[in-house]
Amino acid sequence: MIVVKIGGSQGVDLDAVCEDAAQRIRAGDRLIIVHGGSHATDTLAEQLGYPSKVITSPSGHTSRRTDRRTLGIFQMACRGVMNPALVEGLQRRGVNALGLSGMDGRLWVGERKSAVRAVENGRTIIIRDDYTGTVETVNAELLRMLVGAGYTPVISPPGLSTGSEPINVDADRAAARTAAALGCECLLLLSNVPGLLRDYPDESTIVTHVKRSAIDEAAGLAQGRMKKKVMGAGEALEGGVARVVIGDARRARPISAALAGEGTVFE
Ligand code: ADP
């Protein structure tokens, strides 16, 4: 089984992803598709007059401020925009795709952060009404059952907290957990860049290989959301996944190219 996480950023070619996925599934590959919704959330939040806010942790990590209203918009973007687009793209090509969120069947469960620390105007504040967390357990049995019955799961955030509330979880890291829980050989993180760039945005500076011992160094090259991908890659390797590739989803046959090692290969 291969977990393929698809980004939602500008330039990502969803048709090419669905076409390649369909060809590979017909040839016998078993795929699990994961996606996020951060870019669709930003657009929708703007349209709804409740623009996204980013918070910075004391250690410098940035994340989406997810109050209850933002969580609702995030769910609309994931479950109402991105997920049906992928399910439709796959169904049109004869793949029996089945959309589900991390809440369904307790697929992605994690602790909700009871207090989020953020730096605002040089001061550290504590936010208590945030709905965020990290996936800790994956209902691998449910996925095996679905794939075994011929379905292709298309999974999106949110996840479910241990207290059964929806939580905003990072899809790259959730995909890493999923690949580890399923004992996958390979995890693909497809985005709108050729891979991890040493000198972003210069695409000629792609890092082609990262050894497991050099993950922290690689994370140092990434800014913003690319950091989560490198963290996810590290977590997947730690969880027993043999190979992680950050690859380009702006091209034809993006899954096959990443599987062939085009992109940044972590192993
Ligand atoms: P997705 O929606 O595909 O998951 P994100 O926008 O969340 O993608 O993350 C990918 C983005 O990370 C790239 O579009 C790029 O703007 C940014 N980025 C930051 N640093 C780097 C880097 N060193 N190499 C590649 N991309 C980087």
JSON list of N, CA, C and O in Angstrom, two decimals, residues 6 13-23 25-26 31 33 35 81-99 152 154 255:
[
{"chain": "A", "resi": 6, "resn": "ILE", "atom": "N", "xyz": [-1.73, 14.78, -1.26]},
{"chain": "A", "resi": 6, "resn": "ILE", "atom": "CA", "xyz": [-1.77, 15.76, -2.34]},
{"chain": "A", "resi": 6, "resn": "ILE", "atom": "C", "xyz": [-1.99, 17.15, -1.77]},
{"chain": "A", "resi": 6, "resn": "ILE", "atom": "O", "xyz": [-2.91, 17.36, -0.98]},
{"chain": "A", "resi": 13, "resn": "ASP", "atom": "N", "xyz": [-1.79, 19.89, -10.17]},
{"chain": "A", "resi": 13, "resn": "ASP", "atom": "CA", "xyz": [-2.66, 19.43, -11.26]},
{"chain": "A", "resi": 13, "resn": "ASP", "atom": "C", "xyz": [-3.46, 18.20, -10.79]},
{"chain": "A", "resi": 13, "resn": "ASP", "atom": "O", "xyz": [-3.00, 17.07, -10.89]},
{"chain": "A", "resi": 14, "resn": "LEU", "atom": "N", "xyz": [-4.66, 18.47, -10.27]},
{"chain": "A", "resi": 14, "resn": "LEU", "atom": "CA", "xyz": [-5.46, 17.37, -9.71]},
{"chain": "A", "resi": 14, "resn": "LEU", "atom": "C", "xyz": [-5.85, 16.36, -10.78]},
{"chain": "A", "resi": 14, "resn": "LEU", "atom": "O", "xyz": [-5.95, 15.16, -10.49]},
{"chain": "A", "resi": 15, "resn": "ASP", "atom": "N", "xyz": [-6.06, 16.83, -12.00]},
{"chain": "A", "resi": 15, "resn": "ASP", "atom": "CA", "xyz": [-6.41, 15.89, -13.08]},
{"chain": "A", "resi": 15, "resn": "ASP", "atom": "C", "xyz": [-5.26, 14.91, -13.33]},
{"chain": "A", "resi": 15, "resn": "ASP", "atom": "O", "xyz": [-5.49, 13.72, -13.52]},
{"chain": "A", "resi": 16, "resn": "ALA", "atom": "N", "xyz": [-4.04, 15.46, -13.36]},
{"chain": "A", "resi": 16, "resn": "ALA", "atom": "CA", "xyz": [-2.88, 14.59, -13.60]},
{"chain": "A", "resi": 16, "resn": "ALA", "atom": "C", "xyz": [-2.72, 13.59, -12.45]},
{"chain": "A", "resi": 16, "resn": "ALA", "atom": "O", "xyz": [-2.39, 12.42, -12.69]},
{"chain": "A", "resi": 17, "resn": "VAL", "atom": "N", "xyz": [-2.98, 14.04, -11.23]},
{"chain": "A", "resi": 17, "resn": "VAL", "atom": "CA", "xyz": [-2.88, 13.14, -10.08]},
{"chain": "A", "resi": 17, "resn": "VAL", "atom": "C", "xyz": [-3.91, 12.02, -10.21]},
{"chain": "A", "resi": 17, "resn": "VAL", "atom": "O", "xyz": [-3.59, 10.83, -10.05]},
{"chain": "A", "resi": 18, "resn": "CYS", "atom": "N", "xyz": [-5.16, 12.39, -10.53]},
{"chain": "A", "resi": 18, "resn": "CYS", "atom": "CA", "xyz": [-6.23, 11.38, -10.62]},
{"chain": "A", "resi": 18, "resn": "CYS", "atom": "C", "xyz": [-5.98, 10.41, -11.77]},
{"chain": "A", "resi": 18, "resn": "CYS", "atom": "O", "xyz": [-6.20, 9.21, -11.65]},
{"chain": "A", "resi": 19, "resn": "GLU", "atom": "N", "xyz": [-5.48, 10.94, -12.89]},
{"chain": "A", "resi": 19, "resn": "GLU", "atom": "CA", "xyz": [-5.21, 10.10, -14.06]},
{"chain": "A", "resi": 19, "resn": "GLU", "atom": "C", "xyz": [-4.12, 9.06, -13.73]},
{"chain": "A", "resi": 19, "resn": "GLU", "atom": "O", "xyz": [-4.27, 7.87, -14.02]},
{"chain": "A", "resi": 20, "resn": "ASP", "atom": "N", "xyz": [-3.05, 9.55, -13.11]},
{"chain": "A", "resi": 20, "resn": "ASP", "atom": "CA", "xyz": [-1.94, 8.66, -12.77]},
{"chain": "A", "resi": 20, "resn": "ASP", "atom": "C", "xyz": [-2.39, 7.63, -11.72]},
{"chain": "A", "resi": 20, "resn": "ASP", "atom": "O", "xyz": [-2.08, 6.44, -11.82]},
{"chain": "A", "resi": 21, "resn": "ALA", "atom": "N", "xyz": [-3.16, 8.11, -10.73]},
{"chain": "A", "resi": 21, "resn": "ALA", "atom": "CA", "xyz": [-3.65, 7.21, -9.67]},
{"chain": "A", "resi": 21, "resn": "ALA", "atom": "C", "xyz": [-4.49, 6.11, -10.31]},
{"chain": "A", "resi": 21, "resn": "ALA", "atom": "O", "xyz": [-4.33, 4.92, -10.01]},
{"chain": "A", "resi": 22, "resn": "ALA", "atom": "N", "xyz": [-5.38, 6.50, -11.23]},
{"chain": "A", "resi": 22, "resn": "ALA", "atom": "CA", "xyz": [-6.28, 5.53, -11.85]},
{"chain": "A", "resi": 22, "resn": "ALA", "atom": "C", "xyz": [-5.48, 4.48, -12.64]},
{"chain": "A", "resi": 22, "resn": "ALA", "atom": "O", "xyz": [-5.75, 3.28, -12.55]},
{"chain": "A", "resi": 23, "resn": "GLN", "atom": "N", "xyz": [-4.47, 4.94, -13.39]},
{"chain": "A", "resi": 23, "resn": "GLN", "atom": "CA", "xyz": [-3.65, 3.99, -14.15]},
{"chain": "A", "resi": 23, "resn": "GLN", "atom": "C", "xyz": [-2.94, 3.02, -13.24]},
{"chain": "A", "resi": 23, "resn": "GLN", "atom": "O", "xyz": [-2.88, 1.82, -13.51]},
{"chain": "A", "resi": 25, "resn": "ILE", "atom": "N", "xyz": [-3.76, 2.15, -10.16]},
{"chain": "A", "resi": 25, "resn": "ILE", "atom": "CA", "xyz": [-4.71, 1.26, -9.47]},
{"chain": "A", "resi": 25, "resn": "ILE", "atom": "C", "xyz": [-5.15, 0.14, -10.42]},
{"chain": "A", "resi": 25, "resn": "ILE", "atom": "O", "xyz": [-5.21, -1.02, -10.05]},
{"chain": "A", "resi": 26, "resn": "ARG", "atom": "N", "xyz": [-5.38, 0.52, -11.67]},
{"chain": "A", "resi": 26, "resn": "ARG", "atom": "CA", "xyz": [-5.73, -0.51, -12.68]},
{"chain": "A", "resi": 26, "resn": "ARG", "atom": "C", "xyz": [-4.61, -1.53, -12.83]},
{"chain": "A", "resi": 26, "resn": "ARG", "atom": "O", "xyz": [-4.84, -2.70, -13.06]},
{"chain": "A", "resi": 31, "resn": "LEU", "atom": "N", "xyz": [-3.67, 2.28, -3.40]},
{"chain": "A", "resi": 31, "resn": "LEU", "atom": "CA", "xyz": [-3.34, 3.64, -2.95]},
{"chain": "A", "resi": 31, "resn": "LEU", "atom": "C", "xyz": [-4.32, 4.12, -1.90]},
{"chain": "A", "resi": 31, "resn": "LEU", "atom": "O", "xyz": [-5.51, 3.78, -1.92]},
{"chain": "A", "resi": 33, "resn": "ILE", "atom": "N", "xyz": [-5.30, 7.93, -0.58]},
{"chain": "A", "resi": 33, "resn": "ILE", "atom": "CA", "xyz": [-5.07, 9.34, -0.89]},
{"chain": "A", "resi": 33, "resn": "ILE", "atom": "C", "xyz": [-5.40, 10.17, 0.36]},
{"chain": "A", "resi": 33, "resn": "ILE", "atom": "O", "xyz": [-6.42, 9.95, 1.01]},
{"chain": "A", "resi": 35, "resn": "HIS", "atom": "N", "xyz": [-5.41, 14.35, 1.73]},
{"chain": "A", "resi": 35, "resn": "HIS", "atom": "CA", "xyz": [-5.23, 15.76, 1.34]},
{"chain": "A", "resi": 35, "resn": "HIS", "atom": "C", "xyz": [-5.54, 16.66, 2.50]},
{"chain": "A", "resi": 35, "resn": "HIS", "atom": "O", "xyz": [-6.18, 16.26, 3.47]},
{"chain": "A", "resi": 81, "resn": "VAL", "atom": "N", "xyz": [-14.94, 21.03, -0.60]},
{"chain": "A", "resi": 81, "resn": "VAL", "atom": "CA", "xyz": [-14.24, 21.51, -1.80]},
{"chain": "A", "resi": 81, "resn": "VAL", "atom": "C", "xyz": [-13.21, 20.47, -2.29]},
{"chain": "A", "resi": 81, "resn": "VAL", "atom": "O", "xyz": [-13.37, 19.87, -3.36]},
{"chain": "A", "resi": 82, "resn": "MET", "atom": "N", "xyz": [-12.18, 20.26, -1.49]},
{"chain": "A", "resi": 82, "resn": "MET", "atom": "CA", "xyz": [-11.07, 19.39, -1.93]},
{"chain": "A", "resi": 82, "resn": "MET", "atom": "C", "xyz": [-11.49, 17.92, -2.06]},
{"chain": "A", "resi": 82, "resn": "MET", "atom": "O", "xyz": [-11.18, 17.26, -3.05]},
{"chain": "A", "resi": 83, "resn": "ASN", "atom": "N", "xyz": [-12.17, 17.42, -1.03]},
{"chain": "A", "resi": 83, "resn": "ASN", "atom": "CA", "xyz": [-12.49, 15.98, -1.03]},
{"chain": "A", "resi": 83, "resn": "ASN", "atom": "C", "xyz": [-13.38, 15.58, -2.21]},
{"chain": "A", "resi": 83, "resn": "ASN", "atom": "O", "xyz": [-13.04, 14.65, -2.95]},
{"chain": "A", "resi": 84, "resn": "PRO", "atom": "N", "xyz": [-14.50, 16.28, -2.43]},
{"chain": "A", "resi": 84, "resn": "PRO", "atom": "CA", "xyz": [-15.33, 15.88, -3.58]},
{"chain": "A", "resi": 84, "resn": "PRO", "atom": "C", "xyz": [-14.63, 16.07, -4.92]},
{"chain": "A", "resi": 84, "resn": "PRO", "atom": "O", "xyz": [-14.91, 15.33, -5.87]},
{"chain": "A", "resi": 85, "resn": "ALA", "atom": "N", "xyz": [-13.71, 17.04, -5.02]},
{"chain": "A", "resi": 85, "resn": "ALA", "atom": "CA", "xyz": [-13.00, 17.23, -6.29]},
{"chain": "A", "resi": 85, "resn": "ALA", "atom": "C", "xyz": [-12.16, 15.99, -6.60]},
{"chain": "A", "resi": 85, "resn": "ALA", "atom": "O", "xyz": [-12.13, 15.50, -7.74]},
{"chain": "A", "resi": 86, "resn": "LEU", "atom": "N", "xyz": [-11.48, 15.45, -5.59]},
{"chain": "A", "resi": 86, "resn": "LEU", "atom": "CA", "xyz": [-10.66, 14.26, -5.81]},
{"chain": "A", "resi": 86, "resn": "LEU", "atom": "C", "xyz": [-11.52, 13.02, -6.03]},
{"chain": "A", "resi": 86, "resn": "LEU", "atom": "O", "xyz": [-11.22, 12.20, -6.90]},
{"chain": "A", "resi": 87, "resn": "VAL", "atom": "N", "xyz": [-12.60, 12.89, -5.24]},
{"chain": "A", "resi": 87, "resn": "VAL", "atom": "CA", "xyz": [-13.47, 11.72, -5.41]},
{"chain": "A", "resi": 87, "resn": "VAL", "atom": "C", "xyz": [-14.07, 11.74, -6.82]},
{"chain": "A", "resi": 87, "resn": "VAL", "atom": "O", "xyz": [-14.07, 10.72, -7.51]},
{"chain": "A", "resi": 88, "resn": "GLU", "atom": "N", "xyz": [-14.50, 12.89, -7.27]},
{"chain": "A", "resi": 88, "resn": "GLU", "atom": "CA", "xyz": [-15.07, 12.99, -8.62]},
{"chain": "A", "resi": 88, "resn": "GLU", "atom": "C", "xyz": [-14.01, 12.63, -9.68]},
{"chain": "A", "resi": 88, "resn": "GLU", "atom": "O", "xyz": [-14.28, 11.85, -10.60]},
{"chain": "A", "resi": 89, "resn": "GLY", "atom": "N", "xyz": [-12.81, 13.22, -9.52]},
{"chain": "A", "resi": 89, "resn": "GLY", "atom": "CA", "xyz": [-11.74, 12.97, -10.49]},
{"chain": "A", "resi": 89, "resn": "GLY", "atom": "C", "xyz": [-11.41, 11.49, -10.60]},
{"chain": "A", "resi": 89, "resn": "GLY", "atom": "O", "xyz": [-11.12, 10.98, -11.70]},
{"chain": "A", "resi": 90, "resn": "LEU", "atom": "N", "xyz": [-11.45, 10.80, -9.47]},
{"chain": "A", "resi": 90, "resn": "LEU", "atom": "CA", "xyz": [-11.14, 9.36, -9.48]},
{"chain": "A", "resi": 90, "resn": "LEU", "atom": "C", "xyz": [-12.32, 8.55, -10.00]},
{"chain": "A", "resi": 90, "resn": "LEU", "atom": "O", "xyz": [-12.16, 7.64, -10.82]},
{"chain": "A", "resi": 91, "resn": "GLN", "atom": "N", "xyz": [-13.52, 8.89, -9.55]},
{"chain": "A", "resi": 91, "resn": "GLN", "atom": "CA", "xyz": [-14.71, 8.15, -10.01]},
{"chain": "A", "resi": 91, "resn": "GLN", "atom": "C", "xyz": [-14.88, 8.26, -11.52]},
{"chain": "A", "resi": 91, "resn": "GLN", "atom": "O", "xyz": [-15.20, 7.28, -12.19]},
{"chain": "A", "resi": 92, "resn": "ARG", "atom": "N", "xyz": [-14.64, 9.45, -12.07]},
{"chain": "A", "resi": 92, "resn": "ARG", "atom": "CA", "xyz": [-14.72, 9.64, -13.53]},
{"chain": "A", "resi": 92, "resn": "ARG", "atom": "C", "xyz": [-13.80, 8.71, -14.29]},
{"chain": "A", "resi": 92, "resn": "ARG", "atom": "O", "xyz": [-14.01, 8.42, -15.47]},
{"chain": "A", "resi": 93, "resn": "ARG", "atom": "N", "xyz": [-12.72, 8.31, -13.61]},
{"chain": "A", "resi": 93, "resn": "ARG", "atom": "CA", "xyz": [-11.73, 7.44, -14.26]},
{"chain": "A", "resi": 93, "resn": "ARG", "atom": "C", "xyz": [-11.88, 5.98, -13.83]},
{"chain": "A", "resi": 93, "resn": "ARG", "atom": "O", "xyz": [-10.95, 5.19, -13.96]},
{"chain": "A", "resi": 94, "resn": "GLY", "atom": "N", "xyz": [-13.03, 5.67, -13.27]},
{"chain": "A", "resi": 94, "resn": "GLY", "atom": "CA", "xyz": [-13.32, 4.28, -12.96]},
{"chain": "A", "resi": 94, "resn": "GLY", "atom": "C", "xyz": [-12.78, 3.76, -11.64]},
{"chain": "A", "resi": 94, "resn": "GLY", "atom": "O", "xyz": [-12.79, 2.56, -11.39]},
{"chain": "A", "resi": 95, "resn": "VAL", "atom": "N", "xyz": [-12.28, 4.67, -10.80]},
{"chain": "A", "resi": 95, "resn": "VAL", "atom": "CA", "xyz": [-11.77, 4.24, -9.49]},
{"chain": "A", "resi": 95, "resn": "VAL", "atom": "C", "xyz": [-12.89, 4.42, -8.46]},
{"chain": "A", "resi": 95, "resn": "VAL", "atom": "O", "xyz": [-13.49, 5.49, -8.39]},
{"chain": "A", "resi": 96, "resn": "ASN", "atom": "N", "xyz": [-13.14, 3.38, -7.67]},
{"chain": "A", "resi": 96, "resn": "ASN", "atom": "CA", "xyz": [-14.21, 3.51, -6.67]},
{"chain": "A", "resi": 96, "resn": "ASN", "atom": "C", "xyz": [-13.68, 4.21, -5.42]},
{"chain": "A", "resi": 96, "resn": "ASN", "atom": "O", "xyz": [-13.42, 3.61, -4.38]},
{"chain": "A", "resi": 97, "resn": "ALA", "atom": "N", "xyz": [-13.53, 5.54, -5.55]},
{"chain": "A", "resi": 97, "resn": "ALA", "atom": "CA", "xyz": [-13.00, 6.36, -4.46]},
{"chain": "A", "resi": 97, "resn": "ALA", "atom": "C", "xyz": [-14.07, 6.57, -3.40]},
{"chain": "A", "resi": 97, "resn": "ALA", "atom": "O", "xyz": [-15.25, 6.70, -3.72]},
{"chain": "A", "resi": 98, "resn": "LEU", "atom": "N", "xyz": [-13.62, 6.61, -2.15]},
{"chain": "A", "resi": 98, "resn": "LEU", "atom": "CA", "xyz": [-14.55, 6.79, -1.05]},
{"chain": "A", "resi": 98, "resn": "LEU", "atom": "C", "xyz": [-14.00, 7.87, -0.13]},
{"chain": "A", "resi": 98, "resn": "LEU", "atom": "O", "xyz": [-12.92, 7.70, 0.44]},
{"chain": "A", "resi": 99, "resn": "GLY", "atom": "N", "xyz": [-14.70, 8.99, -0.06]},
{"chain": "A", "resi": 99, "resn": "GLY", "atom": "CA", "xyz": [-14.22, 10.12, 0.74]},
{"chain": "A", "resi": 99, "resn": "GLY", "atom": "C", "xyz": [-14.59, 9.96, 2.20]},
{"chain": "A", "resi": 99, "resn": "GLY", "atom": "O", "xyz": [-15.69, 9.54, 2.53]},
{"chain": "A", "resi": 152, "resn": "THR", "atom": "N", "xyz": [-10.93, 2.98, -2.87]},
{"chain": "A", "resi": 152, "resn": "THR", "atom": "CA", "xyz": [-9.74, 3.82, -2.68]},
{"chain": "A", "resi": 152, "resn": "THR", "atom": "C", "xyz": [-10.12, 4.96, -1.73]},
{"chain": "A", "resi": 152, "resn": "THR", "atom": "O", "xyz": [-10.84, 5.88, -2.11]},
{"chain": "A", "resi": 154, "resn": "VAL", "atom": "N", "xyz": [-10.13, 8.33, 0.26]},
{"chain": "A", "resi": 154, "resn": "VAL", "atom": "CA", "xyz": [-9.62, 9.70, 0.07]},
{"chain": "A", "resi": 154, "resn": "VAL", "atom": "C", "xyz": [-9.89, 10.42, 1.40]},
{"chain": "A", "resi": 154, "resn": "VAL", "atom": "O", "xyz": [-11.03, 10.74, 1.72]},
{"chain": "A", "resi": 255, "resn": "ILE", "atom": "N", "xyz": [2.58, 10.81, -9.58]},
{"chain": "A", "resi": 255, "resn": "ILE", "atom": "CA", "xyz": [2.79, 9.72, -8.61]},
{"chain": "A", "resi": 255, "resn": "ILE", "atom": "C", "xyz": [3.92, 8.82, -9.11]},
{"chain": "A", "resi": 255, "resn": "ILE", "atom": "O", "xyz": [4.84, 8.47, -8.36]}
]
